[in-house]
Amino acid sequence: MFQPEIFRETRRWVMHDLIRAHPFATLVTTATGALAADHLPFVLHEEDGEDGILRGHLGAANPLCRSAPERGDALVIFQGPQTYVTPSWYASKSEHGRVVPTWNYVSVHARGGLRLVRNADWLQQHLHDLTTQLEGSRPVPWSVADAPEDFVTRQFRGLVGIEIEITDLQGVWKVSQNKSPADRSGVITGLRTEGGADQLAICGLVDARGRQ
């Protein structure tokens, strides 16, 4: 991932926070002999390994489950908030007009070795961790134990776990750091006016990064 210095994020805890907040990611591999991408949620175990371990699961019919070597390479892309930024919001537009549209976004790339896991106990623990992460804030959280045991056992037969020990983390936080205070202020006002979830999230990041 291209990381201009002004947008580069290197703090492990910041990137881990994004992974936890946006767990649905794109898994990119070449184990099938060509580039392939799968989309799935991950659970980050930051206490394991130097940069953490990602755990997820795939359907057993996925070609990756038949083709992956014992230790294949993998890239996992986590996408945070993102939004279009119109140059009409920049104060400098009325001053000299030398402005163009852009896109503000936050992204983390995690690389590491992928391992397939075919173990019912591992899958049960992983699904418990995953549902706890996704259901924990709900008034009445669902858990794996809520489903009949024989049904869960049959479901496990159709799943294969994946585990990726992260060996490299790269982050980009492109949130108008390269703009003047007046232009950043215009972006903040414009995003607040639009008011979508991504727009408001980026608005907060533009404001926070501008204060650093």
Short mmCIF file of C-alpha atoms in Angstrom, two decimals:
data_model
loop_
_atom_site.label_atom_id
_atom_site.label_comp_id
_atom_site.label_asym_id
_atom_site.label_seq_id
_atom_site.Cartn_x
_atom_site.Cartn_y
_atom_site.Cartn_z
CA MET A 1 0.00 0.00 0.00
CA PHE A 2 1.34 3.41 -0.96
CA GLN A 3 1.82 5.43 2.23
CA PRO A 4 2.71 9.10 1.75
CA GLU A 5 4.52 10.16 4.91
CA ILE A 6 1.93 12.77 5.85
CA PHE A 7 -0.85 10.15 5.86
CA ARG A 8 1.11 7.19 7.25
CA GLU A 9 -0.06 5.60 10.50
CA THR A 10 2.47 3.46 12.36
CA ARG A 11 1.00 3.20 15.85
CA ARG A 12 0.01 -0.41 16.46
CA TRP A 13 -2.78 0.41 18.90
CA VAL A 14 -4.42 2.86 16.48
CA MET A 15 -4.45 0.25 13.71
CA HIS A 16 -5.71 -2.41 16.11
CA ASP A 17 -8.55 -0.11 17.16
CA LEU A 18 -9.63 0.23 13.52
CA ILE A 19 -9.52 -3.55 13.02
CA ARG A 20 -11.77 -4.06 16.02
CA ALA A 21 -14.16 -1.29 14.96
CA HIS A 22 -14.35 -2.51 11.34
CA PRO A 23 -13.84 -6.30 11.50
CA PHE A 24 -15.35 -7.11 8.10
CA ALA A 25 -12.36 -7.28 5.78
CA THR A 26 -11.09 -8.43 2.39
CA LEU A 27 -8.76 -11.45 2.46
CA VAL A 28 -6.43 -11.55 -0.56
CA THR A 29 -4.49 -14.74 -1.39
CA THR A 30 -2.80 -16.49 -4.30
CA ALA A 31 -3.14 -20.04 -2.97
CA THR A 32 -5.48 -21.06 -5.81
CA GLY A 33 -2.86 -20.09 -8.40
CA ALA A 34 -4.30 -16.66 -9.08
CA LEU A 35 -5.24 -13.60 -7.08
CA ALA A 36 -8.41 -14.30 -5.11
CA ALA A 37 -10.39 -12.18 -2.66
CA ASP A 38 -12.81 -13.27 0.04
CA HIS A 39 -14.87 -11.08 2.34
CA LEU A 40 -15.35 -12.08 5.97
CA PRO A 41 -15.25 -10.83 9.56
CA PHE A 42 -12.14 -11.34 11.66
CA VAL A 43 -11.41 -11.41 15.37
CA LEU A 44 -8.15 -9.76 16.39
CA HIS A 45 -6.19 -11.45 19.19
CA GLU A 46 -3.67 -8.76 19.98
CA GLU A 47 -2.20 -10.69 22.90
CA ASP A 48 -0.81 -13.33 20.52
CA GLY A 49 2.26 -12.70 18.36
CA GLU A 50 4.16 -9.45 18.00
CA ASP A 51 1.46 -7.63 16.02
CA GLY A 52 -1.47 -9.91 16.85
CA ILE A 53 -3.27 -12.83 15.23
CA LEU A 54 -6.39 -12.67 13.07
CA ARG A 55 -8.89 -15.52 13.23
CA GLY A 56 -11.81 -16.11 10.92
CA HIS A 57 -13.64 -18.87 9.07
CA LEU A 58 -14.66 -19.82 5.54
CA GLY A 59 -17.15 -22.20 4.02
CA ALA A 60 -15.50 -25.58 3.43
CA ALA A 61 -16.51 -25.38 -0.26
CA ASN A 62 -14.34 -22.30 -0.78
CA PRO A 63 -11.49 -23.17 -3.21
CA LEU A 64 -9.04 -21.64 -0.76
CA CYS A 65 -9.82 -24.42 1.71
CA ARG A 66 -8.73 -27.00 -0.87
CA SER A 67 -5.73 -25.15 -2.29
CA ALA A 68 -4.03 -23.33 0.58
CA PRO A 69 -0.64 -24.73 1.57
CA GLU A 70 0.26 -25.30 5.18
CA ARG A 71 1.55 -21.74 5.43
CA GLY A 72 0.34 -19.50 2.61
CA ASP A 73 0.81 -15.74 2.38
CA ALA A 74 -2.20 -13.52 2.95
CA LEU A 75 -3.14 -9.85 2.86
CA VAL A 76 -6.14 -8.66 4.88
CA ILE A 77 -7.55 -5.22 4.07
CA PHE A 78 -9.60 -3.42 6.70
CA GLN A 79 -11.49 -0.38 5.45
CA GLY A 80 -12.53 2.33 7.88
CA PRO A 81 -14.70 5.35 7.13
CA GLN A 82 -14.31 6.99 3.72
CA THR A 83 -15.91 9.83 1.83
CA TYR A 84 -15.63 12.08 -1.20
CA VAL A 85 -14.36 15.61 -0.56
CA THR A 86 -15.48 18.34 -2.95
CA PRO A 87 -13.08 21.25 -3.61
CA SER A 88 -16.07 23.56 -3.17
CA TRP A 89 -15.52 23.25 0.58
CA TYR A 90 -12.00 24.70 0.47
CA ALA A 91 -11.51 28.35 1.39
CA SER A 92 -8.66 28.38 -1.14
CA LYS A 93 -11.11 27.75 -4.00
CA SER A 94 -12.28 31.35 -3.86
CA GLU A 95 -8.71 32.61 -3.36
CA HIS A 96 -6.93 31.02 -6.32
CA GLY A 97 -9.05 28.12 -7.63
CA ARG A 98 -6.13 25.69 -7.76
CA VAL A 99 -7.99 22.86 -6.02
CA VAL A 100 -9.29 19.46 -7.10
CA PRO A 101 -11.62 16.81 -5.67
CA THR A 102 -10.20 14.07 -3.46
CA TRP A 103 -11.22 11.16 -1.29
CA ASN A 104 -10.58 10.93 2.45
CA TYR A 105 -10.29 7.43 3.90
CA VAL A 106 -8.82 5.21 6.59
CA SER A 107 -7.39 1.77 5.85
CA VAL A 108 -5.19 -0.88 7.45
CA HIS A 109 -3.35 -3.67 5.62
CA ALA A 110 -2.31 -6.72 7.64
CA ARG A 111 0.04 -9.29 6.10
CA GLY A 112 1.03 -12.69 7.42
CA GLY A 113 1.05 -16.43 7.00
CA LEU A 114 -2.35 -18.08 6.62
CA ARG A 115 -3.07 -21.40 8.32
CA LEU A 116 -6.19 -23.50 7.84
CA VAL A 117 -7.73 -24.96 11.00
CA ARG A 118 -10.02 -27.98 10.95
CA ASN A 119 -10.78 -28.48 14.62
CA ALA A 120 -14.24 -28.36 16.18
CA ASP A 121 -13.02 -27.01 19.53
CA TRP A 122 -11.07 -24.23 17.79
CA LEU A 123 -14.11 -23.32 15.67
CA GLN A 124 -16.40 -23.29 18.69
CA GLN A 125 -14.09 -20.93 20.56
CA HIS A 126 -13.65 -18.73 17.50
CA LEU A 127 -17.39 -18.44 16.89
CA HIS A 128 -17.90 -17.67 20.57
CA ASP A 129 -15.29 -14.89 20.32
CA LEU A 130 -16.80 -13.57 17.10
CA THR A 131 -20.38 -13.49 18.32
CA THR A 132 -19.32 -11.96 21.64
CA GLN A 133 -17.55 -9.20 19.71
CA LEU A 134 -20.53 -8.52 17.44
CA GLU A 135 -23.39 -9.19 19.85
CA GLY A 136 -21.91 -7.89 23.11
CA SER A 137 -23.45 -4.42 22.91
CA ARG A 138 -26.96 -5.66 22.11
CA PRO A 139 -29.65 -5.64 24.83
CA VAL A 140 -30.19 -9.40 24.43
CA PRO A 141 -27.00 -10.84 22.88
CA TRP A 142 -27.24 -14.02 20.83
CA SER A 143 -24.70 -16.75 21.55
CA VAL A 144 -23.78 -20.04 19.89
CA ALA A 145 -25.28 -21.83 22.89
CA ASP A 146 -28.72 -20.46 21.92
CA ALA A 147 -28.84 -22.81 18.91
CA PRO A 148 -29.54 -26.56 19.29
CA GLU A 149 -26.32 -28.52 19.81
CA ASP A 150 -26.93 -30.97 16.95
CA PHE A 151 -27.62 -28.07 14.57
CA VAL A 152 -24.38 -26.33 15.60
CA THR A 153 -22.44 -29.57 15.12
CA ARG A 154 -23.75 -29.90 11.56
CA GLN A 155 -22.86 -26.27 10.83
CA PHE A 156 -19.29 -26.82 12.02
CA ARG A 157 -18.84 -29.53 9.36
CA GLY A 158 -19.25 -26.90 6.68
CA LEU A 159 -16.67 -24.50 8.11
CA VAL A 160 -12.89 -24.24 8.04
CA GLY A 161 -11.06 -21.90 10.38
CA ILE A 162 -8.29 -19.59 9.26
CA GLU A 163 -5.56 -18.07 11.36
CA ILE A 164 -3.15 -15.34 10.24
CA GLU A 165 -0.21 -14.31 12.39
CA ILE A 166 0.38 -10.69 11.46
CA THR A 167 3.94 -9.99 10.37
CA ASP A 168 3.38 -6.52 8.91
CA LEU A 169 0.87 -3.75 9.62
CA GLN A 170 0.43 -0.69 7.42
CA GLY A 171 -2.01 2.12 8.00
CA VAL A 172 -3.15 5.15 6.01
CA TRP A 173 -5.23 7.91 7.60
CA LYS A 174 -5.87 10.34 4.72
CA VAL A 175 -7.95 13.02 6.42
CA SER A 176 -6.92 16.38 4.95
CA GLN A 177 -3.63 16.68 6.87
CA ASN A 178 -2.10 18.23 3.74
CA LYS A 179 -4.59 21.11 3.71
CA SER A 180 -4.43 24.53 5.34
CA PRO A 181 -6.38 25.16 8.58
CA ALA A 182 -8.93 27.18 6.61
CA ASP A 183 -9.44 24.39 4.07
CA ARG A 184 -9.72 21.78 6.83
CA SER A 185 -12.33 23.93 8.53
CA GLY A 186 -14.30 24.02 5.29
CA VAL A 187 -14.10 20.24 4.97
CA ILE A 188 -15.35 19.82 8.55
CA THR A 189 -18.30 22.14 7.91
CA GLY A 190 -19.15 20.42 4.64
CA LEU A 191 -19.02 16.93 6.10
CA ARG A 192 -21.16 17.93 9.08
CA THR A 193 -23.72 19.39 6.72
CA GLU A 194 -23.89 16.16 4.70
CA GLY A 195 -24.27 14.26 7.96
CA GLY A 196 -23.84 10.63 6.89
CA ALA A 197 -22.16 8.15 9.23
CA ASP A 198 -18.92 8.00 7.23
CA GLN A 199 -18.95 11.75 6.70
CA LEU A 200 -19.28 12.43 10.42
CA ALA A 201 -16.58 9.88 11.26
CA ILE A 202 -14.16 11.46 8.78
CA CYS A 203 -15.17 14.90 10.06
CA GLY A 204 -14.04 13.91 13.55
CA LEU A 205 -10.74 12.57 12.21
CA VAL A 206 -10.06 15.71 10.16
CA ASP A 207 -10.63 17.78 13.28
CA ALA A 208 -8.53 15.51 15.54
CA ARG A 209 -5.60 15.12 13.15
CA GLY A 210 -5.58 18.84 12.46
CA ARG A 211 -4.98 19.45 16.16
CA GLN A 212 -1.97 17.10 16.34
#
